[in-house]
GROMACS .gro file of C-alpha atoms in nm:
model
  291
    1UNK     CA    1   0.318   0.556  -1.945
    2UNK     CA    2   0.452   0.169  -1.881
    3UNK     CA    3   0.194   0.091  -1.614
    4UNK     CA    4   0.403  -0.212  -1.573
    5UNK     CA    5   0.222  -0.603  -1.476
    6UNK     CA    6   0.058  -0.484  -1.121
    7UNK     CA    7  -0.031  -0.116  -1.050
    8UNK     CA    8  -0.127  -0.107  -0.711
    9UNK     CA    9  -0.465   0.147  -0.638
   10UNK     CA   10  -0.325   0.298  -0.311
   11UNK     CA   11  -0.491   0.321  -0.011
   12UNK     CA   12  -0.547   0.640   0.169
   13UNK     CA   13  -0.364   0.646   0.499
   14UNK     CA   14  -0.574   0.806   0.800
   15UNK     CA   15  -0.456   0.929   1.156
   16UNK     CA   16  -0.735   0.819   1.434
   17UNK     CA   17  -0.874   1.172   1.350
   18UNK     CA   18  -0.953   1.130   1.008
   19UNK     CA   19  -0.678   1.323   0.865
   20UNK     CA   20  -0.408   1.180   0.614
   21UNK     CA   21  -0.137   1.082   0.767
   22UNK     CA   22   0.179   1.117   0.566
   23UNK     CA   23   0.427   0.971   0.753
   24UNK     CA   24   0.209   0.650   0.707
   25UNK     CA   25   0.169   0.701   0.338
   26UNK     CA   26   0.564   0.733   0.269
   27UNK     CA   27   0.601   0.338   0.514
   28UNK     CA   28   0.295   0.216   0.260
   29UNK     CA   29   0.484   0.324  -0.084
   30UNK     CA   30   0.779   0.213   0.025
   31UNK     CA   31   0.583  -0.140   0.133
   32UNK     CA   32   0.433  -0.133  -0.218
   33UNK     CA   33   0.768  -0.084  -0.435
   34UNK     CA   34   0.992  -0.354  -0.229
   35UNK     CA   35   0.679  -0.614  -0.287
   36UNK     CA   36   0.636  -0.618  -0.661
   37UNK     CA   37   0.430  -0.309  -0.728
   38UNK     CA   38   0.515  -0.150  -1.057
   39UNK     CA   39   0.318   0.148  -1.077
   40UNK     CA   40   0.072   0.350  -0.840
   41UNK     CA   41  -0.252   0.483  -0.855
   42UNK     CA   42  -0.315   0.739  -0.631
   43UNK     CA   43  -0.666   0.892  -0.520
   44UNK     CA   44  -0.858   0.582  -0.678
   45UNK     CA   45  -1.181   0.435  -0.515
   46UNK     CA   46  -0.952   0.226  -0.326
   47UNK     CA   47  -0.796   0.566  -0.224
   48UNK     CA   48  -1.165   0.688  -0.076
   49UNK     CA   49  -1.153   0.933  -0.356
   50UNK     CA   50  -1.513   1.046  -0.292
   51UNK     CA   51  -1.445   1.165   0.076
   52UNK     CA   52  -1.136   1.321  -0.044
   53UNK     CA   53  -1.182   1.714  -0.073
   54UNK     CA   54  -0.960   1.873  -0.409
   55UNK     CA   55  -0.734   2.015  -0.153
   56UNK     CA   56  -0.641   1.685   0.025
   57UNK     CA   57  -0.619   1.520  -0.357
   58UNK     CA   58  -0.348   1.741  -0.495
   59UNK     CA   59  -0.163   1.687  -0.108
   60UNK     CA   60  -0.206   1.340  -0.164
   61UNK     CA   61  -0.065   1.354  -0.582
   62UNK     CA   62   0.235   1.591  -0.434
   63UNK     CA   63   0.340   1.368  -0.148
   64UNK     CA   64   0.333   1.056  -0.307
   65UNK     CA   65   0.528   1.187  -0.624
   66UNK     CA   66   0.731   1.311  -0.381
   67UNK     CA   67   0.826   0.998  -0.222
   68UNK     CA   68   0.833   0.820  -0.565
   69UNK     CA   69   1.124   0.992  -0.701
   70UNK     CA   70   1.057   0.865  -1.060
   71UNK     CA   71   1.116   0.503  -0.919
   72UNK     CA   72   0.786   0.414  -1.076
   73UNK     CA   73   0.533   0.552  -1.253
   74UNK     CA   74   0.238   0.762  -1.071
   75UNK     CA   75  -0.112   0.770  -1.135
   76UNK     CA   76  -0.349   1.046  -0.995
   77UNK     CA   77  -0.726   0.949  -1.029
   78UNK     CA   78  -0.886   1.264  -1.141
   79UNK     CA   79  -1.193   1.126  -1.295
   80UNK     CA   80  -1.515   1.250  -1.166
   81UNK     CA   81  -1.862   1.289  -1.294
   82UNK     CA   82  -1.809   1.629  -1.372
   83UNK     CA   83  -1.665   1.701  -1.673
   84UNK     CA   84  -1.522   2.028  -1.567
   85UNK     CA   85  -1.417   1.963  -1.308
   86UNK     CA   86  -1.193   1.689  -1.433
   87UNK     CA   87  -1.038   1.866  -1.636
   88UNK     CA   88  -0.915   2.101  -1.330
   89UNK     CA   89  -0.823   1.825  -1.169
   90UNK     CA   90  -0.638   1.685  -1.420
   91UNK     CA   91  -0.447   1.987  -1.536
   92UNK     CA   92  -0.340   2.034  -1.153
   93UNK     CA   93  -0.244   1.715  -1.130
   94UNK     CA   94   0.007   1.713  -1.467
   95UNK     CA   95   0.135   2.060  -1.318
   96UNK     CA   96   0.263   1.875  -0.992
   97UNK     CA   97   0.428   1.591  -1.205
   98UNK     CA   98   0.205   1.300  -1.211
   99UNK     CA   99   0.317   1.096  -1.490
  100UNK     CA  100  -0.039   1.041  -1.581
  101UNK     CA  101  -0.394   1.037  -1.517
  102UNK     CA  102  -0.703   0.776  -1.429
  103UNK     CA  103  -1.057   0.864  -1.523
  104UNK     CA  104  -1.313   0.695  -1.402
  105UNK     CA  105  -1.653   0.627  -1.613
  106UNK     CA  106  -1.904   0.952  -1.516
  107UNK     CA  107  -2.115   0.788  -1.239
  108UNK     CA  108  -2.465   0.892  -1.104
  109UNK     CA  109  -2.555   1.096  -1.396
  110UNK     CA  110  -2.541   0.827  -1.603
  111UNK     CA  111  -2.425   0.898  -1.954
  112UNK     CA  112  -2.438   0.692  -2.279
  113UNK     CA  113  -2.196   0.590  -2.468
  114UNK     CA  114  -2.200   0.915  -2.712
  115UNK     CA  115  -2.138   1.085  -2.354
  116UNK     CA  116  -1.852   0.935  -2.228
  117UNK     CA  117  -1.653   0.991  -2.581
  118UNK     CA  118  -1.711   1.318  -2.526
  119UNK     CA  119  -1.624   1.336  -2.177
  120UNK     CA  120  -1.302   1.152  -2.237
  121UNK     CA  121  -1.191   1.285  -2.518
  122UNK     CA  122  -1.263   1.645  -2.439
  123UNK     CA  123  -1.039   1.568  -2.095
  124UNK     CA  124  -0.779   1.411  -2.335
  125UNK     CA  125  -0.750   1.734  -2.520
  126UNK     CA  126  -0.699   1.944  -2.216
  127UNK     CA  127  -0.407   1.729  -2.130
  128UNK     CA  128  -0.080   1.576  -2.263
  129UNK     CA  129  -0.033   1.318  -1.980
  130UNK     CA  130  -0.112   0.961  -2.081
  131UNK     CA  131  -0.448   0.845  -1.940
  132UNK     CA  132  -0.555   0.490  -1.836
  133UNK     CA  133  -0.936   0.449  -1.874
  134UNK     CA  134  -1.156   0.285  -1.559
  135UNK     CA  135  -1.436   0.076  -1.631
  136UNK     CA  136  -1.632  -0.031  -1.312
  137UNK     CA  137  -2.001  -0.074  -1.363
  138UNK     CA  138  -2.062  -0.196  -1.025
  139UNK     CA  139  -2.004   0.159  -0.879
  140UNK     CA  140  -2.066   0.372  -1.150
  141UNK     CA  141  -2.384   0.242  -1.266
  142UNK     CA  142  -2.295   0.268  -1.699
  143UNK     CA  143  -2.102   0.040  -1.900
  144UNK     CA  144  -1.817   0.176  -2.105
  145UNK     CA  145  -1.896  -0.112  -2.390
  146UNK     CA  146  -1.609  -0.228  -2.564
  147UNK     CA  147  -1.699  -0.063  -2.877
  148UNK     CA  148  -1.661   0.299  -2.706
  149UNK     CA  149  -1.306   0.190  -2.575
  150UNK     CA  150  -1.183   0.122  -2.915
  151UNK     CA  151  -1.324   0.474  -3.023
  152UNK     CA  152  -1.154   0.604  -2.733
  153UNK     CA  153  -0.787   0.445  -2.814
  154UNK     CA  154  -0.751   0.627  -3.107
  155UNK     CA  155  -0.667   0.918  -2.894
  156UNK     CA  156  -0.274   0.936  -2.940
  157UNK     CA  157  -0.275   1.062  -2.538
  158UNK     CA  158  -0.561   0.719  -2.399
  159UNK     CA  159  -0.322   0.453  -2.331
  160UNK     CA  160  -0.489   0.172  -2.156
  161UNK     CA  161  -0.824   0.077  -1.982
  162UNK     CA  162  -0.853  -0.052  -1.599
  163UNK     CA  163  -1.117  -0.265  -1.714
  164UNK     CA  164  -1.403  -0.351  -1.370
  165UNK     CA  165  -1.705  -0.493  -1.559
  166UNK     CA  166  -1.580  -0.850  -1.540
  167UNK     CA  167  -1.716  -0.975  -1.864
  168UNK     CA  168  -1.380  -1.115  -2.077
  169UNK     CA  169  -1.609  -1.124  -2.345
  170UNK     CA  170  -1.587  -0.781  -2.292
  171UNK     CA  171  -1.215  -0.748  -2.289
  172UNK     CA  172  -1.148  -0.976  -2.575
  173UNK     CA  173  -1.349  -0.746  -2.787
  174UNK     CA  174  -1.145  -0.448  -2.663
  175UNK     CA  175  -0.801  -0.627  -2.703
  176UNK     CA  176  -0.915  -0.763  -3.065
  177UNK     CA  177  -1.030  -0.405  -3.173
  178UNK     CA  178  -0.720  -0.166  -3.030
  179UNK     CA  179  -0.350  -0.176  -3.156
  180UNK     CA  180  -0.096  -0.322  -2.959
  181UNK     CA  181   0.004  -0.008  -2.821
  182UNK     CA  182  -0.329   0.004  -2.609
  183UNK     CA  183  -0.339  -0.195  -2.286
  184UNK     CA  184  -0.604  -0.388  -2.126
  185UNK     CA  185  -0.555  -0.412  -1.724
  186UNK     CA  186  -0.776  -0.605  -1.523
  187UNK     CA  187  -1.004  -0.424  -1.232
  188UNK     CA  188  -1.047  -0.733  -1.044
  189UNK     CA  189  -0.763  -0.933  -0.878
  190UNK     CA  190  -0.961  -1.243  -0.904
  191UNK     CA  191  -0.949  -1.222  -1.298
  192UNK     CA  192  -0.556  -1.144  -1.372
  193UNK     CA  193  -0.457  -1.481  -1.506
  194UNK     CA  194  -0.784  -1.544  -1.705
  195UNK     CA  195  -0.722  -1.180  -1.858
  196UNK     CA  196  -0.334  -1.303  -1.941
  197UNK     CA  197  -0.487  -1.570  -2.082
  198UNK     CA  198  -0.656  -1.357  -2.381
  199UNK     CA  199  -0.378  -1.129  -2.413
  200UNK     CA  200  -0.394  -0.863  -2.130
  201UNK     CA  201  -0.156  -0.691  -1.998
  202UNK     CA  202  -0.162  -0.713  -1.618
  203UNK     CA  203  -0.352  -0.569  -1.313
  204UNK     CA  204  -0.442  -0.323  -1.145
  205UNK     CA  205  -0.459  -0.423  -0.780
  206UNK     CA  206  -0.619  -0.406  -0.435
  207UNK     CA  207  -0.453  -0.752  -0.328
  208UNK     CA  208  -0.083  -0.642  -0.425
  209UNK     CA  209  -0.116  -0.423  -0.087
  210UNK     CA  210  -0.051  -0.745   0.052
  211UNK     CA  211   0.036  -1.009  -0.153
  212UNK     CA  212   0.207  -0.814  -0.442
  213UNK     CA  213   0.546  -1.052  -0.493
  214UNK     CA  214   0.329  -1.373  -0.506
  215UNK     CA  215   0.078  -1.160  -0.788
  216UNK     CA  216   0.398  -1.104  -0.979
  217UNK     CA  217   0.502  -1.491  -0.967
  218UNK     CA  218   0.208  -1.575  -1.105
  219UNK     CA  219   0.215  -1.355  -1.383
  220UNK     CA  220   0.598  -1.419  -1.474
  221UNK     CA  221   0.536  -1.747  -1.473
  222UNK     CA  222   0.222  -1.725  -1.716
  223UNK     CA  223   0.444  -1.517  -1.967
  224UNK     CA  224   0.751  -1.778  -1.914
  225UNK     CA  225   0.517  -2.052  -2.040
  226UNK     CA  226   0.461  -2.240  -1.730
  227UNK     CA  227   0.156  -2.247  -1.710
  228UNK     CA  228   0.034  -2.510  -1.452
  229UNK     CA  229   0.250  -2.326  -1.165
  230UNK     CA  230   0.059  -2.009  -1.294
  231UNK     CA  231  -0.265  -2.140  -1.263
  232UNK     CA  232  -0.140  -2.307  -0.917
  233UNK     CA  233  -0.041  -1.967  -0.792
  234UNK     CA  234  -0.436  -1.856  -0.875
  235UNK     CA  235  -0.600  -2.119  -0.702
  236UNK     CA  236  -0.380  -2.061  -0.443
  237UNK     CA  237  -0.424  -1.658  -0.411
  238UNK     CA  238  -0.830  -1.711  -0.515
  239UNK     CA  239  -0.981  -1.712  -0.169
  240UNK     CA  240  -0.785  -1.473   0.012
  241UNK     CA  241  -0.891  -1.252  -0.318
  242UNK     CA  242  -1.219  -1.301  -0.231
  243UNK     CA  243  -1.164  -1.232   0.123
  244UNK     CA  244  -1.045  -0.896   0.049
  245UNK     CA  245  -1.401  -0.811  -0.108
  246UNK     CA  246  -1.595  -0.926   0.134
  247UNK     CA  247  -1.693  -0.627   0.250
  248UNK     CA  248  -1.685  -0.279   0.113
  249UNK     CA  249  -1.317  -0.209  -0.014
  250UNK     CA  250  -1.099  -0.063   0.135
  251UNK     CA  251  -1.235  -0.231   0.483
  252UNK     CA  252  -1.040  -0.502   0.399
  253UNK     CA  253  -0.765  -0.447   0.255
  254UNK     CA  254  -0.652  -0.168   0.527
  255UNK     CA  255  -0.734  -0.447   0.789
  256UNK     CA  256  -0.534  -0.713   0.602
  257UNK     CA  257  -0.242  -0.446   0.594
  258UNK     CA  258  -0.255  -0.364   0.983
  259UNK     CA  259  -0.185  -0.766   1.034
  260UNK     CA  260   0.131  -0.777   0.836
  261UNK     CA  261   0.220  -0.492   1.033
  262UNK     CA  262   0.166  -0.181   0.770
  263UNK     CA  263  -0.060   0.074   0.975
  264UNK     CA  264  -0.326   0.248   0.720
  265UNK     CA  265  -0.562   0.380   0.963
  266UNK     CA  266  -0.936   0.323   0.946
  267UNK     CA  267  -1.169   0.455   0.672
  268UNK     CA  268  -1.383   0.763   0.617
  269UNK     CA  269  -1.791   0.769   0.728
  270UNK     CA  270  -2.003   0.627   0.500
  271UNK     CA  271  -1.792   0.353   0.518
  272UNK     CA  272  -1.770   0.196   0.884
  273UNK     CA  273  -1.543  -0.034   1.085
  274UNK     CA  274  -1.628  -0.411   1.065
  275UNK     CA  275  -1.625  -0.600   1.429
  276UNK     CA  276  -1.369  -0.863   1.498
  277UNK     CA  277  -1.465  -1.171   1.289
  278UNK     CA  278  -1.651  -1.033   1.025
  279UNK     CA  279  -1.431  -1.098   0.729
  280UNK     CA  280  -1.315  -1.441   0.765
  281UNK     CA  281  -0.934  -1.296   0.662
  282UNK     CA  282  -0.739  -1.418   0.980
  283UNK     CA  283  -0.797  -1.740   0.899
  284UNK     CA  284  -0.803  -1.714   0.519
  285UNK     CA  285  -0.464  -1.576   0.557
  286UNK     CA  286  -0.327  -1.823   0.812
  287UNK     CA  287  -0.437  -2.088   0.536
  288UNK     CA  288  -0.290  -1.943   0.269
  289UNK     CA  289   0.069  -1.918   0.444
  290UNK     CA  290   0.095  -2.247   0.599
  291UNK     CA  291  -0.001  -2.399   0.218
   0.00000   0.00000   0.00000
């Protein structure tokens, strides 16, 4: 599984009844492959995952490798805090040709560390497609510590951690403890360079929805050794970052995409439509262009 520099966590396209809308979803991969995305994760929170029933999941894994061809790797997120059921997941989504899996850390019931070795690694048995960890505290309420990820890499088939908890203390300690096989990806846009900076391997995106050719300059020009037009590319890319989580993801994002023209749909109740204005995006955006 070469994730590549930017994976891009897909949104889900809607129809203005709620429904995916596929037609939609085959103009937004497209989008995402001419604009520097190197891999896609499908079905992640940026996907809605949790208003997404099994049935529309596996539609969702099939359509998308579909599309794909084997132009770039694809990524089904069939973590869930339900061991079980993960595994179902998982094993459906290896049988429709994913070319590998992302599982989330168990959220709401909270386990410790003890719990999610077990979790993982009893998934990881069940399956032989390469699986990229996700580490997001902020939604999922437990901290996979950096310890447990090293424990977890020594499973031939656990390739890589998204890692969300944005501590690089944290993701030093995983990069010094794994071999050099293991990847660390960043779960935050904002922190890509600093990540680079300690020896990570790239991100995995919201922002490359929009802004995916301008992520990969920045990176290609951190690993060419310039790194003052790097970190010039970051300052430059830092606020509209920060305008894109300004409200609950993916209420962003999909808005951001309907201005440059790449129609997404709105996003499934509990999440809501913001009003014109609230995001200060439009302008962020009209900044960040004429720059």
């Amino acid at each position: 599984m070469e994730l590549g520099q930017i994976g891009t966590a897909m949104v889900t396209p809607f129809s203005k009844t709620g429904n995916i809308e596929y037609d939609l979803t085959e103009k937004l991969v497209e989008h995402l492959i001419a604009t520097g995305t190197d891999s896609l994760i499908v079905c992640g929170t940026t996907g809605e995952s949790p208003t997404l029933n099994h049935d529309e999941k596996f539609s969702m894994f099939s359509n998308v490798i579909e599309i794909v061809r084997k132009r770039i790797p694809v990524i089904a997120g069939t973590g869930t805090f339900n061991t079980a059921e993960s595994v179902k997941l998982t094993q459906r989504a290896e049988n429709l040709g994913a070319d590998g899996i992302m599982l989330v850390t168990p959220y709401y019931n909270r386990p410790d560390q003890n719990g999610m070795i077990a979790h993982f690694s009893h998934i990881a048995a069940e399956t032989a497609l390469p699986i990229l960890l996700y580490n997001i505290p902020g939604r999922s309420a437990v901290n996979m510590q950096a310890e447990t990820v090293i424990e977890l890499s020594k499973i031939k088939n656990i390739r890589a951690v998204k890692e969300a908890s944005g501590s690089l203390e944290q993701m030093s300690k995983i990069i010094s403890g794994t071999g050099d096989s293991f990847k660390v990806y960043s779960g935050d846009d904002a922190l890509t360079l600093p990540l680079l900076s300690i020896g990570g391997e790239g991100v995995i995106s919201v922002a490359s929805h929009i802004v995916g050719l301008e992520m990969k300059e920045m990176i290609n020009a951190y690993k060419s050794g310039d790194t003052v037009k790097a970190a010039t590319l970051h300052r430059k890319l830092l606020s509209l970052f920060q305008a894109i989580f300004s409200a609950p993801n993916p209420v962003p994002i999909k808005y951001a995409l309907s201005k440059i023209g790449i129609e997404t749909g709105g996003v499934r109740m509990p999440l809501t439509e913001f009003g014109e204005g609230s995001i200060p995006f439009d302008e962020i955006w009209n900044r960040y262009k004429n720059a």
